[in-house]
Short mmCIF file of C-alpha atoms in Angstrom, two decimals:
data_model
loop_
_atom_site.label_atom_id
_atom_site.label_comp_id
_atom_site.label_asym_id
_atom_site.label_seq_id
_atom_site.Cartn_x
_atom_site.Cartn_y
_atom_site.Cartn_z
CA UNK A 207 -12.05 11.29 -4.16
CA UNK A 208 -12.59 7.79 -5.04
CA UNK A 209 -15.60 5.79 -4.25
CA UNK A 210 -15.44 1.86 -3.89
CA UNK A 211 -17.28 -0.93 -1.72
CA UNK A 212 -15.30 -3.47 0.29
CA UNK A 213 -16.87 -7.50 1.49
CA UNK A 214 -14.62 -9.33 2.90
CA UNK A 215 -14.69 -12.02 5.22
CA UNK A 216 -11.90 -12.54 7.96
CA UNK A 217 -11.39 -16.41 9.39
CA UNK A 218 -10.27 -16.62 13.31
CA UNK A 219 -9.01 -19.06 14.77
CA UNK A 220 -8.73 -20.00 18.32
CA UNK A 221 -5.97 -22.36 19.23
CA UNK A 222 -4.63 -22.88 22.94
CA UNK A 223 -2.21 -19.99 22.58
CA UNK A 224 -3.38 -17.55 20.28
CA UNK A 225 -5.98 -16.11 17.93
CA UNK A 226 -4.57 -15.90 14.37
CA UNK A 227 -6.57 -14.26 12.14
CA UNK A 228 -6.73 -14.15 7.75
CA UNK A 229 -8.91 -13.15 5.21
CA UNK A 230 -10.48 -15.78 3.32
CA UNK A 231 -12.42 -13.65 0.68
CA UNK A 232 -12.33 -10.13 -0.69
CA UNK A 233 -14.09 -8.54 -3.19
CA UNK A 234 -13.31 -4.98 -4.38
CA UNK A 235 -15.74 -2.83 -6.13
CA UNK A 236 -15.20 0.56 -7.98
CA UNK A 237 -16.48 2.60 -10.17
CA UNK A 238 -14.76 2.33 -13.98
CA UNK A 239 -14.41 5.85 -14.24
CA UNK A 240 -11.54 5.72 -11.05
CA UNK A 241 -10.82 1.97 -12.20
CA UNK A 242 -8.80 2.29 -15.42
CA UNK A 243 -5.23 3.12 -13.54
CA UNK A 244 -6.31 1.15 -10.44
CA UNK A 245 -7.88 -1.92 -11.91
CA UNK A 246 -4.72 -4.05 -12.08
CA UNK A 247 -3.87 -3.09 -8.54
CA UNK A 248 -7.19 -3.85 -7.06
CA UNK A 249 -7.21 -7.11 -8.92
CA UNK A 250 -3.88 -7.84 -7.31
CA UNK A 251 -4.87 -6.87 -4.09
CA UNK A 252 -8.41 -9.15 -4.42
CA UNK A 253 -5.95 -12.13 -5.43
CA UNK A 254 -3.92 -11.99 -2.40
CA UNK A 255 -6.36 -10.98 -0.06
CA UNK A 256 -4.48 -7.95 1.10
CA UNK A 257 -6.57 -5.81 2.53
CA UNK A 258 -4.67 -3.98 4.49
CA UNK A 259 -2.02 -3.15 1.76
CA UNK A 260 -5.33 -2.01 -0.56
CA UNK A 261 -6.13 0.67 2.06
CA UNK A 262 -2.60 1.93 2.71
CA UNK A 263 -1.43 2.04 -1.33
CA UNK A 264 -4.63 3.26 -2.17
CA UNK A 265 -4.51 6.65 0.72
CA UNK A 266 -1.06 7.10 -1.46
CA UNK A 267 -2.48 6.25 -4.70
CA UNK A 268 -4.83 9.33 -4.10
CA UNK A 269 -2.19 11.76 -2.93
CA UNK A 270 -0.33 11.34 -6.14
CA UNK A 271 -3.29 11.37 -7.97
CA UNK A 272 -4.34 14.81 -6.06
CA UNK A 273 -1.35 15.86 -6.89
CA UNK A 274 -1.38 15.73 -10.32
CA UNK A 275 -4.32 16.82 -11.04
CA UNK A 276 -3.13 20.07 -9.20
CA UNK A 277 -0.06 20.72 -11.06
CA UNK A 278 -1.95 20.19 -14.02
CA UNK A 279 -4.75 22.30 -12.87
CA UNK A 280 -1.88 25.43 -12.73
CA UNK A 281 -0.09 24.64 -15.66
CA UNK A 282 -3.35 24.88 -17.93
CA UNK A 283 -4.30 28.80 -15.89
CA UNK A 284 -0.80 29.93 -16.37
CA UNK A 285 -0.67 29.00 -19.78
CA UNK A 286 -4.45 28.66 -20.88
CA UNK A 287 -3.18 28.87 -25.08
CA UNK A 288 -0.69 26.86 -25.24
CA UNK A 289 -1.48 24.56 -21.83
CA UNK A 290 -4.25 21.78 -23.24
CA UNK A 291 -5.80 18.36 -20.92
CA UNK A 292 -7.07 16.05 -23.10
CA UNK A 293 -9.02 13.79 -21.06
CA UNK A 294 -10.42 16.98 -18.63
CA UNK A 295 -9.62 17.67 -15.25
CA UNK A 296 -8.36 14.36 -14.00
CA UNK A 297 -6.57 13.44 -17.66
CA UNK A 298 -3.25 11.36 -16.85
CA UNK A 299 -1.73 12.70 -19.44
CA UNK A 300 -1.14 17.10 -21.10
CA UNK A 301 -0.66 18.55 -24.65
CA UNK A 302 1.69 21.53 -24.87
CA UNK A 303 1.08 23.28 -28.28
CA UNK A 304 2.30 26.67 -29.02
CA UNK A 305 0.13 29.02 -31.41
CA UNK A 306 3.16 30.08 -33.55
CA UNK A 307 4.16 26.26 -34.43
CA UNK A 308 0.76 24.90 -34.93
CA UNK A 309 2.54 20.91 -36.44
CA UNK A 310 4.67 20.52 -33.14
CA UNK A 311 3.42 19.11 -30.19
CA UNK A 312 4.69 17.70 -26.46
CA UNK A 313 2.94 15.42 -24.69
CA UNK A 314 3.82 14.78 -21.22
CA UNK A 315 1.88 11.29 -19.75
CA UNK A 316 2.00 10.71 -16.09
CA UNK A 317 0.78 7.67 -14.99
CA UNK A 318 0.59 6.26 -11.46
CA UNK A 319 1.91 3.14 -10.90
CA UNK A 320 1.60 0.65 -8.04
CA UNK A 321 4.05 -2.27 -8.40
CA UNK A 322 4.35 -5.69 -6.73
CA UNK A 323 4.84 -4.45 -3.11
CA UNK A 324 2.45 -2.23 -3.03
CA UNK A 325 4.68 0.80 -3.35
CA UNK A 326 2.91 4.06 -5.46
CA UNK A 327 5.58 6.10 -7.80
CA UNK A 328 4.60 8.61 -10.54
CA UNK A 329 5.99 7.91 -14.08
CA UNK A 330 6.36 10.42 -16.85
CA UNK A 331 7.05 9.95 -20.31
CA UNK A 332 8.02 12.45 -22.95
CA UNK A 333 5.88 11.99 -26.42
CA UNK A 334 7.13 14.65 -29.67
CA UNK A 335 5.20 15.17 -32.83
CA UNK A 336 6.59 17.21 -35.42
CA UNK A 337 6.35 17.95 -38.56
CA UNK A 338 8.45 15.29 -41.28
CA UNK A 339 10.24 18.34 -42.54
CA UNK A 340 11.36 19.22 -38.98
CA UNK A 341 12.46 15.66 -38.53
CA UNK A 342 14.29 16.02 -41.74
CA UNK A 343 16.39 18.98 -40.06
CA UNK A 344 16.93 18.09 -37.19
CA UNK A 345 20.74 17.00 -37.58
CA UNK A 346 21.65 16.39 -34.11
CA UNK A 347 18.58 14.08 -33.21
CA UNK A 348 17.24 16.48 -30.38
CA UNK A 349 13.58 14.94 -31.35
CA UNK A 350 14.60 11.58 -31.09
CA UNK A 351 16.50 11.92 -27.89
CA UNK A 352 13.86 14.14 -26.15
CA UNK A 353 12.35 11.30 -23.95
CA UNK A 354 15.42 10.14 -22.48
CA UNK A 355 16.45 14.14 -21.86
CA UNK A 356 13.18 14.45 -20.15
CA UNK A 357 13.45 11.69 -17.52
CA UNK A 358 16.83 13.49 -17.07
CA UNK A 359 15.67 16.59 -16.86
CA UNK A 360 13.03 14.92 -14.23
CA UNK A 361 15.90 13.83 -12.12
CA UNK A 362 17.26 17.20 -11.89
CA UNK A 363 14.51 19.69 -11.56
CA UNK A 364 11.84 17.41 -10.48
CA UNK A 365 8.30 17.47 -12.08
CA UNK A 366 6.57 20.73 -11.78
CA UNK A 367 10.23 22.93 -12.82
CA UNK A 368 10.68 20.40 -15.27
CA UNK A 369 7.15 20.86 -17.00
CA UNK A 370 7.29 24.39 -16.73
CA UNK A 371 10.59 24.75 -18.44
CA UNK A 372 9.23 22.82 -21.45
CA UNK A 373 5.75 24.70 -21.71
CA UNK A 374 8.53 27.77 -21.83
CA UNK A 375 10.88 26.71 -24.40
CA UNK A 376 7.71 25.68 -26.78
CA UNK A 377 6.34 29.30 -25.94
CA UNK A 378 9.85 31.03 -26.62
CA UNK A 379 9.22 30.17 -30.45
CA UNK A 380 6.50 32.94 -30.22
CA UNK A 381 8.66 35.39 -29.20
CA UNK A 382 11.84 35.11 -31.00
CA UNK B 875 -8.92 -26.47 16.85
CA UNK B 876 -11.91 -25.11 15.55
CA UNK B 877 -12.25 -23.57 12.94
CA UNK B 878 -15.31 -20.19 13.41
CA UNK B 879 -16.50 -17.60 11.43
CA UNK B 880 -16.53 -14.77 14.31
CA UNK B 881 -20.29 -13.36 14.19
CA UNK B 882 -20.52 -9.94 12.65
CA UNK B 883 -17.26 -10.01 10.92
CA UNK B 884 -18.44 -10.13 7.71
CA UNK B 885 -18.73 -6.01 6.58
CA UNK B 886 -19.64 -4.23 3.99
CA UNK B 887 -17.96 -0.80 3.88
CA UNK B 888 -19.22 1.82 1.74
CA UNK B 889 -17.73 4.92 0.13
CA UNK B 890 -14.40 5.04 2.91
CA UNK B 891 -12.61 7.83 2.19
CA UNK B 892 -9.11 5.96 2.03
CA UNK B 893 -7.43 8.96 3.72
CA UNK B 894 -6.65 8.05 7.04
CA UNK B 895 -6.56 11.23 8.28
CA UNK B 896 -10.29 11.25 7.34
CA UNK B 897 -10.33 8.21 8.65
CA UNK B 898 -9.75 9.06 12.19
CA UNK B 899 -11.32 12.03 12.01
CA UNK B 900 -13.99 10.00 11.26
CA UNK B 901 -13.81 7.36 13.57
CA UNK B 902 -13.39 9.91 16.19
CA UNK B 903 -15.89 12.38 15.16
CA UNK B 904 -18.33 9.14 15.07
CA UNK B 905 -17.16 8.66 18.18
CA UNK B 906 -18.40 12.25 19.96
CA UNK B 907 -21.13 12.17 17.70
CA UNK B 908 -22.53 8.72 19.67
CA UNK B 909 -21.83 10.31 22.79
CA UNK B 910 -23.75 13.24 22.01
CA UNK B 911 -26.42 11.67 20.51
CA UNK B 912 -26.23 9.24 23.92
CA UNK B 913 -26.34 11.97 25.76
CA UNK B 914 -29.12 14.25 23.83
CA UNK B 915 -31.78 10.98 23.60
CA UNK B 916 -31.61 10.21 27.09
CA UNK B 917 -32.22 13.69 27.64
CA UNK B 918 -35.78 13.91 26.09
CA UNK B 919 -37.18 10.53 25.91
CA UNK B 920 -40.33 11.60 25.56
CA UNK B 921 -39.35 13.26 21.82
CA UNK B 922 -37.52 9.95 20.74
CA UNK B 923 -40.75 7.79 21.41
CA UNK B 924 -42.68 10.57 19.55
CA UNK B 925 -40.27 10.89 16.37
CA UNK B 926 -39.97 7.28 15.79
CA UNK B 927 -43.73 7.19 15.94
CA UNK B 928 -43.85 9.71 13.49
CA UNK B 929 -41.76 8.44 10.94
CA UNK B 930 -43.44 5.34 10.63
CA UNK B 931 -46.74 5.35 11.65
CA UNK B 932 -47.26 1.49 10.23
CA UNK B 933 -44.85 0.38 12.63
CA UNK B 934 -46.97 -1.38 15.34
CA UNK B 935 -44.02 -2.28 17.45
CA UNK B 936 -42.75 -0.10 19.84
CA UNK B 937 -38.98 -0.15 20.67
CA UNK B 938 -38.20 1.07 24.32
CA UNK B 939 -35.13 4.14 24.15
CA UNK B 940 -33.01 1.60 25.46
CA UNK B 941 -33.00 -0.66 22.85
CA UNK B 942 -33.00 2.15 20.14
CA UNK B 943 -29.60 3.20 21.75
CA UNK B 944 -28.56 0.16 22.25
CA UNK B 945 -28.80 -0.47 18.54
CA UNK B 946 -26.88 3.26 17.80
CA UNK B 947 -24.19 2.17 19.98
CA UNK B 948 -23.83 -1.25 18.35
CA UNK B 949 -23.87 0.05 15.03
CA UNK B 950 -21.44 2.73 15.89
CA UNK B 951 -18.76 0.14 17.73
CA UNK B 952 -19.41 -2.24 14.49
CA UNK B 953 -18.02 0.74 12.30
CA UNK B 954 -15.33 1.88 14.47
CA UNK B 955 -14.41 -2.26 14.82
CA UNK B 956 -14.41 -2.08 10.92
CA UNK B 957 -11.60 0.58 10.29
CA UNK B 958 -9.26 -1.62 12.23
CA UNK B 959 -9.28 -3.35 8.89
CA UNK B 960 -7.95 -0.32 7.20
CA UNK B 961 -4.94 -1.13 9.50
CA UNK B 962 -5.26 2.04 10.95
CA UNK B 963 -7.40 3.09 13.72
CA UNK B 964 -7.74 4.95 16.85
CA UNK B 965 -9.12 6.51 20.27
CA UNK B 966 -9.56 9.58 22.26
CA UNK B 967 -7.31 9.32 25.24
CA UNK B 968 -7.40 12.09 27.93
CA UNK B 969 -4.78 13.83 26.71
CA UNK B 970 -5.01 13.18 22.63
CA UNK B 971 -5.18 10.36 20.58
CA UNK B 972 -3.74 6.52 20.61
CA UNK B 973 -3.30 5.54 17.00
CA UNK B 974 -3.69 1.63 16.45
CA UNK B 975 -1.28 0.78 13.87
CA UNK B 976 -2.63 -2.89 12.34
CA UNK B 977 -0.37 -5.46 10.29
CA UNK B 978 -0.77 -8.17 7.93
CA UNK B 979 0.66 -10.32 5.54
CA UNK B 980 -1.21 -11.16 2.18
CA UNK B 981 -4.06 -11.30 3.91
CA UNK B 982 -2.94 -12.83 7.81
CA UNK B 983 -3.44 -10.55 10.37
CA UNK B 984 -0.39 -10.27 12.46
CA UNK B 985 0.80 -7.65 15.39
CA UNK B 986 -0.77 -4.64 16.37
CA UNK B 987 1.45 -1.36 17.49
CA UNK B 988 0.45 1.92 19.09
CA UNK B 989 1.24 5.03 18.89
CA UNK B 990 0.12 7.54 21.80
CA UNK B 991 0.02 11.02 20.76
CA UNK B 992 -0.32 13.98 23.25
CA UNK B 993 -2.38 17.04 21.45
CA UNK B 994 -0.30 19.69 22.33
CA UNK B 995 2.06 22.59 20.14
CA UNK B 996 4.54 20.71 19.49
CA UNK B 997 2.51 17.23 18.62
CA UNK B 998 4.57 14.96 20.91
CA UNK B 999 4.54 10.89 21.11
CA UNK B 1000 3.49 9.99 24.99
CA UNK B 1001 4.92 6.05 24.75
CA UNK B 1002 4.24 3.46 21.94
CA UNK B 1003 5.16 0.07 21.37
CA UNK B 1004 7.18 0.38 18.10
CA UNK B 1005 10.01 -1.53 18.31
CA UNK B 1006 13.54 0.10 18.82
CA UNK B 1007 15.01 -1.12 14.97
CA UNK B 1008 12.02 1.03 13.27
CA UNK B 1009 13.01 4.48 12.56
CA UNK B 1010 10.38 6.40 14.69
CA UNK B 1011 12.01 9.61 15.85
CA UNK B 1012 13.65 10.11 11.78
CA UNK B 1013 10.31 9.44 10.64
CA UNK B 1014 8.62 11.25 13.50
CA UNK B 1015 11.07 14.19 12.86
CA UNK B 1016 10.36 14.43 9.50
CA UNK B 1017 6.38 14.26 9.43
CA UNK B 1018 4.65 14.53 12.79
CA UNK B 1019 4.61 18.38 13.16
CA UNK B 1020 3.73 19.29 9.77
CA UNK B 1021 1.59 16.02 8.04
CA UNK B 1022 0.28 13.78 10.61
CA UNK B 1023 -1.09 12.09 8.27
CA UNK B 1024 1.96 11.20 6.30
CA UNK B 1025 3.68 10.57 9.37
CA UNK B 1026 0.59 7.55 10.21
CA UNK B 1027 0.81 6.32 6.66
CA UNK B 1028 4.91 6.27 6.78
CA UNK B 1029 4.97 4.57 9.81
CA UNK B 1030 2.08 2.12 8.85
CA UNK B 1031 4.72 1.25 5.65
CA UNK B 1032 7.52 0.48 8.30
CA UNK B 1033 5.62 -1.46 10.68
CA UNK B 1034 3.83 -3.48 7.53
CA UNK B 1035 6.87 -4.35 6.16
CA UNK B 1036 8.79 -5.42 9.16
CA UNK B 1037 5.81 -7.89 9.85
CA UNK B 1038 5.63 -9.27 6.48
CA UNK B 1039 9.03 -9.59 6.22
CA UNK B 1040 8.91 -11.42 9.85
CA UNK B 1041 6.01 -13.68 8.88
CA UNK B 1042 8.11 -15.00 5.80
CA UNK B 1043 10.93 -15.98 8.40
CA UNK B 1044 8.82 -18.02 11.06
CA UNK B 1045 6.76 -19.49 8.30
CA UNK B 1046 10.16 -20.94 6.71
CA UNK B 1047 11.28 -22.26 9.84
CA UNK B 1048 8.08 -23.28 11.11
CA UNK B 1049 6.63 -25.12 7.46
CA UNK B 1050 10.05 -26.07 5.60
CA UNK B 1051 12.28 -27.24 8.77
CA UNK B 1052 13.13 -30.19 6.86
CA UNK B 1053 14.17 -28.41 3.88
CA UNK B 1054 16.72 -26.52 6.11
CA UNK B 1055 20.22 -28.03 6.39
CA UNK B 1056 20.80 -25.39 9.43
CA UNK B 1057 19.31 -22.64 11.57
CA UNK B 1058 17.87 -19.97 9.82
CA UNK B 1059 20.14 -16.65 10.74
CA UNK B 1060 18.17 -13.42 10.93
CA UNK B 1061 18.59 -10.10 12.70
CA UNK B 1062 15.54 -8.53 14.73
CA UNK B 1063 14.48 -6.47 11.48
CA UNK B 1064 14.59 -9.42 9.95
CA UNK B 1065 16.10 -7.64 7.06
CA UNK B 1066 18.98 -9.70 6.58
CA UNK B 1067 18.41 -13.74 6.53
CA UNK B 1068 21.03 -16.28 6.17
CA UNK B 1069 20.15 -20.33 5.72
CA UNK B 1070 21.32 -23.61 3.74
CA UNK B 1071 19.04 -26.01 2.17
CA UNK B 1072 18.77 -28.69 -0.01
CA UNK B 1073 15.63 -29.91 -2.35
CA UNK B 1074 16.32 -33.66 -1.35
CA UNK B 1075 16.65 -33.50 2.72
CA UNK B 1076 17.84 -37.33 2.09
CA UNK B 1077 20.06 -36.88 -0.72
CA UNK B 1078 23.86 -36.86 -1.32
CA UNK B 1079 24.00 -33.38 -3.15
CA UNK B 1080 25.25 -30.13 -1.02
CA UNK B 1081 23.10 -27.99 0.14
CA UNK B 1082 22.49 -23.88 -0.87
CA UNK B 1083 23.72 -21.40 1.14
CA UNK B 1084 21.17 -18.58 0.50
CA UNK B 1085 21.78 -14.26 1.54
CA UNK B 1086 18.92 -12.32 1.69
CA UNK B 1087 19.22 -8.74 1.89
CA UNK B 1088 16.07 -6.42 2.21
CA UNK B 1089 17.87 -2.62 1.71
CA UNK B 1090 14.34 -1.02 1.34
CA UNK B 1091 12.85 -1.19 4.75
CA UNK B 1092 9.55 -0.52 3.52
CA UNK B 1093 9.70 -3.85 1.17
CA UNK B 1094 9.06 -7.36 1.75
CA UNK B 1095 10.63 -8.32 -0.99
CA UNK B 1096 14.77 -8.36 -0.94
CA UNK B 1097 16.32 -5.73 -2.64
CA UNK B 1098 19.93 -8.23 -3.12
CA UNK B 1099 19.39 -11.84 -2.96
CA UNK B 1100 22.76 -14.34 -3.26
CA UNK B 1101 22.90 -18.20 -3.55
CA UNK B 1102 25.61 -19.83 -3.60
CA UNK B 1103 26.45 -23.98 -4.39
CA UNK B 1104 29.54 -25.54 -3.03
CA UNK B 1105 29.92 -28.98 -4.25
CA UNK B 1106 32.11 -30.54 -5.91
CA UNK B 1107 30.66 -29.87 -9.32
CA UNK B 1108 28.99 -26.75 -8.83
CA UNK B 1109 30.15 -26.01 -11.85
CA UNK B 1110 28.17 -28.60 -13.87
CA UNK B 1111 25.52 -26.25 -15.96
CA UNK B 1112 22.58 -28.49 -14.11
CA UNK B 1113 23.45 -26.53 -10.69
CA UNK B 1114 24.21 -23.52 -11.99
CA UNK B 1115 20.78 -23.05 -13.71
CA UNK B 1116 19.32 -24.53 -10.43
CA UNK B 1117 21.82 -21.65 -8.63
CA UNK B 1118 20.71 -19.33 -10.77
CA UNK B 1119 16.62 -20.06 -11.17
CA UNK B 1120 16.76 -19.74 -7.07
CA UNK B 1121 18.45 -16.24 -6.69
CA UNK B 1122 15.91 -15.09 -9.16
CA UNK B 1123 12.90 -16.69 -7.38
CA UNK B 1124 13.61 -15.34 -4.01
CA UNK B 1125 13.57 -11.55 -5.23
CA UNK B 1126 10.05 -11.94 -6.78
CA UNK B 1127 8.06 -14.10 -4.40
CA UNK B 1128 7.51 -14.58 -0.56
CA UNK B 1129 10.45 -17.04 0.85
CA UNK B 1130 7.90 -19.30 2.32
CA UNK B 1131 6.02 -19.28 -1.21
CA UNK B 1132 9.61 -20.18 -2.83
CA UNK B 1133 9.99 -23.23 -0.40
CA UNK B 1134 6.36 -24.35 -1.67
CA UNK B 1135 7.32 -24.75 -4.58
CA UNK B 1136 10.38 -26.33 -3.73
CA UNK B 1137 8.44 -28.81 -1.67
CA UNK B 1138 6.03 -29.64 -4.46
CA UNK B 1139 8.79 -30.20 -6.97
CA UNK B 1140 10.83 -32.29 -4.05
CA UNK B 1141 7.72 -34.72 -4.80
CA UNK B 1142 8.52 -35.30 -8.38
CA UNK B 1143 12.34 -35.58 -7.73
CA UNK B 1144 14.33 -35.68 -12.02
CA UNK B 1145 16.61 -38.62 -10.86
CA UNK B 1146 18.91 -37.23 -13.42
CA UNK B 1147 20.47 -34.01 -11.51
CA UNK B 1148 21.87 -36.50 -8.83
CA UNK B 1149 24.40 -37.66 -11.09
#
């Protein structure tokens, strides 16, 4: 849940036909804990006064950010060894490591975005680390093409089959 | 016209959940909760005297019930008046709920829709005053039965963008008429405008033919924007940045915020592109 006081002061005025109505000052106040992935939105939103749109991306902000923090939530009690959230609970961002290949690591960062409109869309980037000599054999570049595979992968399984499919493949090395 | 600062407008909300279902819950549930309350103090006056007494004992003034209710009833209509700034509010109605569906524009409050909803398995919409171009019964088919919330919140997007988008028209034609070499064209979605203009209203040069085309309904920003130049030397590099500068300004600001600028500029006129 995220906490955050609201002053604002709304303008009316009264002309023979109507009563038109605008904010004239807003002033947005959260905690930095929620702020870091918010703070350019509420900034934007203070700028242009938009109240409304603050309330509406925000309830979406949170779903998304619910969200994620359930799928990650699963990932790390399915696969507790190899499953790790840096930040805790709420991180933006998971390690998979596998016990059997202790120098390679995938790091999957899902960030929230909110862009000019208002509109809320998740965006997930692949990170590698591997070992140089891994690097050094890898012939057909699979390491250095591995982001751009992921968003594909992304756009064909969605998030949560496309996450578990790589926690899998890292895991396989165990095995076989 | 005056100008007034309407008394008791200026809130401070704390801790809103920014759910909306929560929301109304809320507002509702604040709702009962006054009535009960109401209905509980008037009951035993005797025990509200006594359990104000008691909790301050230092307090030599002695409000009457009345005013004590008086005061919860205030304070409750003052919160429920607040969430209409969360552009979504609503009542109880006899037979559900009517959701209040609130717009605005950067800050400019503009129409209000409603959506009555009948409590009953299935959820069903009583009337509302959406207008017939918004999608209602695809978005209502998709959400209402299973996330009323989403369904609110969708809806909200719609209704938001159709009155931003709206407000950008009628503030072009109502601030920049004299920047306009012809009506402004627009459907009633007002997602596809059509106008010519010119930077110098006086001058000799042709005027722009602008398209703007907002695909994404829930945008107020156009998704394909096209200007065009027809005179005789369109093709003179001048224009064509000009051409070009424009198509690019109208997909990242507000229209009316583009003819600002083009108004300010129009007061510093380079003699030089009127060749």
């Amino acid at each position: 849940m995220v906490t955050f006081q609201l002053e604002f002061q709304i303008l009316e005025i009264q002309n023979k036909e109507r009563l038109s109505s605008a904010v004239t000052d807003l002033n947005i106040i959260m905690e930095p804990t929620e702020c870091s992935e918010l703070s350019e939105f509420v900034s934007r939103a203070e700028e242009r006064k938009d109240l409304f749109m603050f309330f509406r991306s925000l309830h979406f902000f949170v779903e998304w950010f619910e969200y994620r923090k359930r799928t990650f939530k699963h990932f790390k009690e399915k696969y507790p060894d190899a499953v790790h959230l840096s930040e805790g609970p709420s991180s933006p961002s998971i390690v998979i490591r596998s016990a059997s290949q202790p120098g390679f690591e995938l790091v999957i960062v899902w960030r929230i975005q909110i862009d000019e409109d208002g509109k809320v869309f998740p965006k997930l980037d692949l990170l590698t680390k591997v070992p140089q000599r891994a690097l050094e054999l890898d012939k057909n570049r699979a390491i250095e093409t591995a982001p751009l595979s992921f968003r594909t992968l992304l756009g064909v399984l969605g998030i949560e089959a496309a996450l578990e499919s790589l926690i899998k493949s890292l895991r396989a090395e165990q095995n076989g | 016209m005056a100008g007034i600062l309407a008394p008791g407008l200026t809130r401070t909300l704390r801790s809103l959940s920014p759910l909306a279902g929560q929301l109304l819950e809320k507002a509702l549930g604040n709702l009962r909760w006054s009535r009960r309350t109401l209905y509980v103090q008037m009951a035993s006056p005797k025990e509200v005297k006594a359990s104000i007494a008691n909790v301050e004992p230092n307090l030599a003034v002695e409000m009457s019930e009345q005013e004590v209710l008086e005061e919860k009833l205030e304070n409750v209509k003052a919160v429920l008046q607040a969430y209409r700034f969360t552009g979504l509010s609503g009542k109880l109605t006899s037979r559900g709920v009517c959701v209040c569906i609130n717009t605005a524009f950067e800050g400019n409050l503009l129409d209000s829709y409603f959506v009555d909803l009948v409590i009953q398995k299935p959820l069903r919409i009583h009337h509302h005053s959406v207008p017939v171009f918004i999608p209602l019964e695809e978005i209502a088919a998709k959400y209402l039965q299973t996330n009323i919330q989403h369904f609110l919140f969708s809806l909200c997007e719609y209704l938001n963008a159709y009155s931003g988008r709206k407000y950008q028209a009628d503030r072009l034609q109502s601030d920049f008429a004299a920047l306009l070499t012809g009506p402004l064209q627009r459907n009633p979605l007002c997602n596809l405008l059509s106008f010519t203009y010119k930077l110098d209203p006086g001058g000799q040069s042709f005027p722009f033919c602008a398209r703007l085309l907002y695909k994404d309904l829930t945008a107020t920003l156009p998704t394909d924007v096209t200007v065009t130049y027809q005179g005789v030397d369109a093709l003179s590099t001048s224009w064509e940045e000009q051409r070009a500068s424009h198509e690019t300004l109208f997909c990242m600001k507000p229209l009316h915020q583009v003819f600002a600028s083009f108004a300010r500029k129009g007061e510093k006129l380079d003699m030089s592109l009127v060749s």
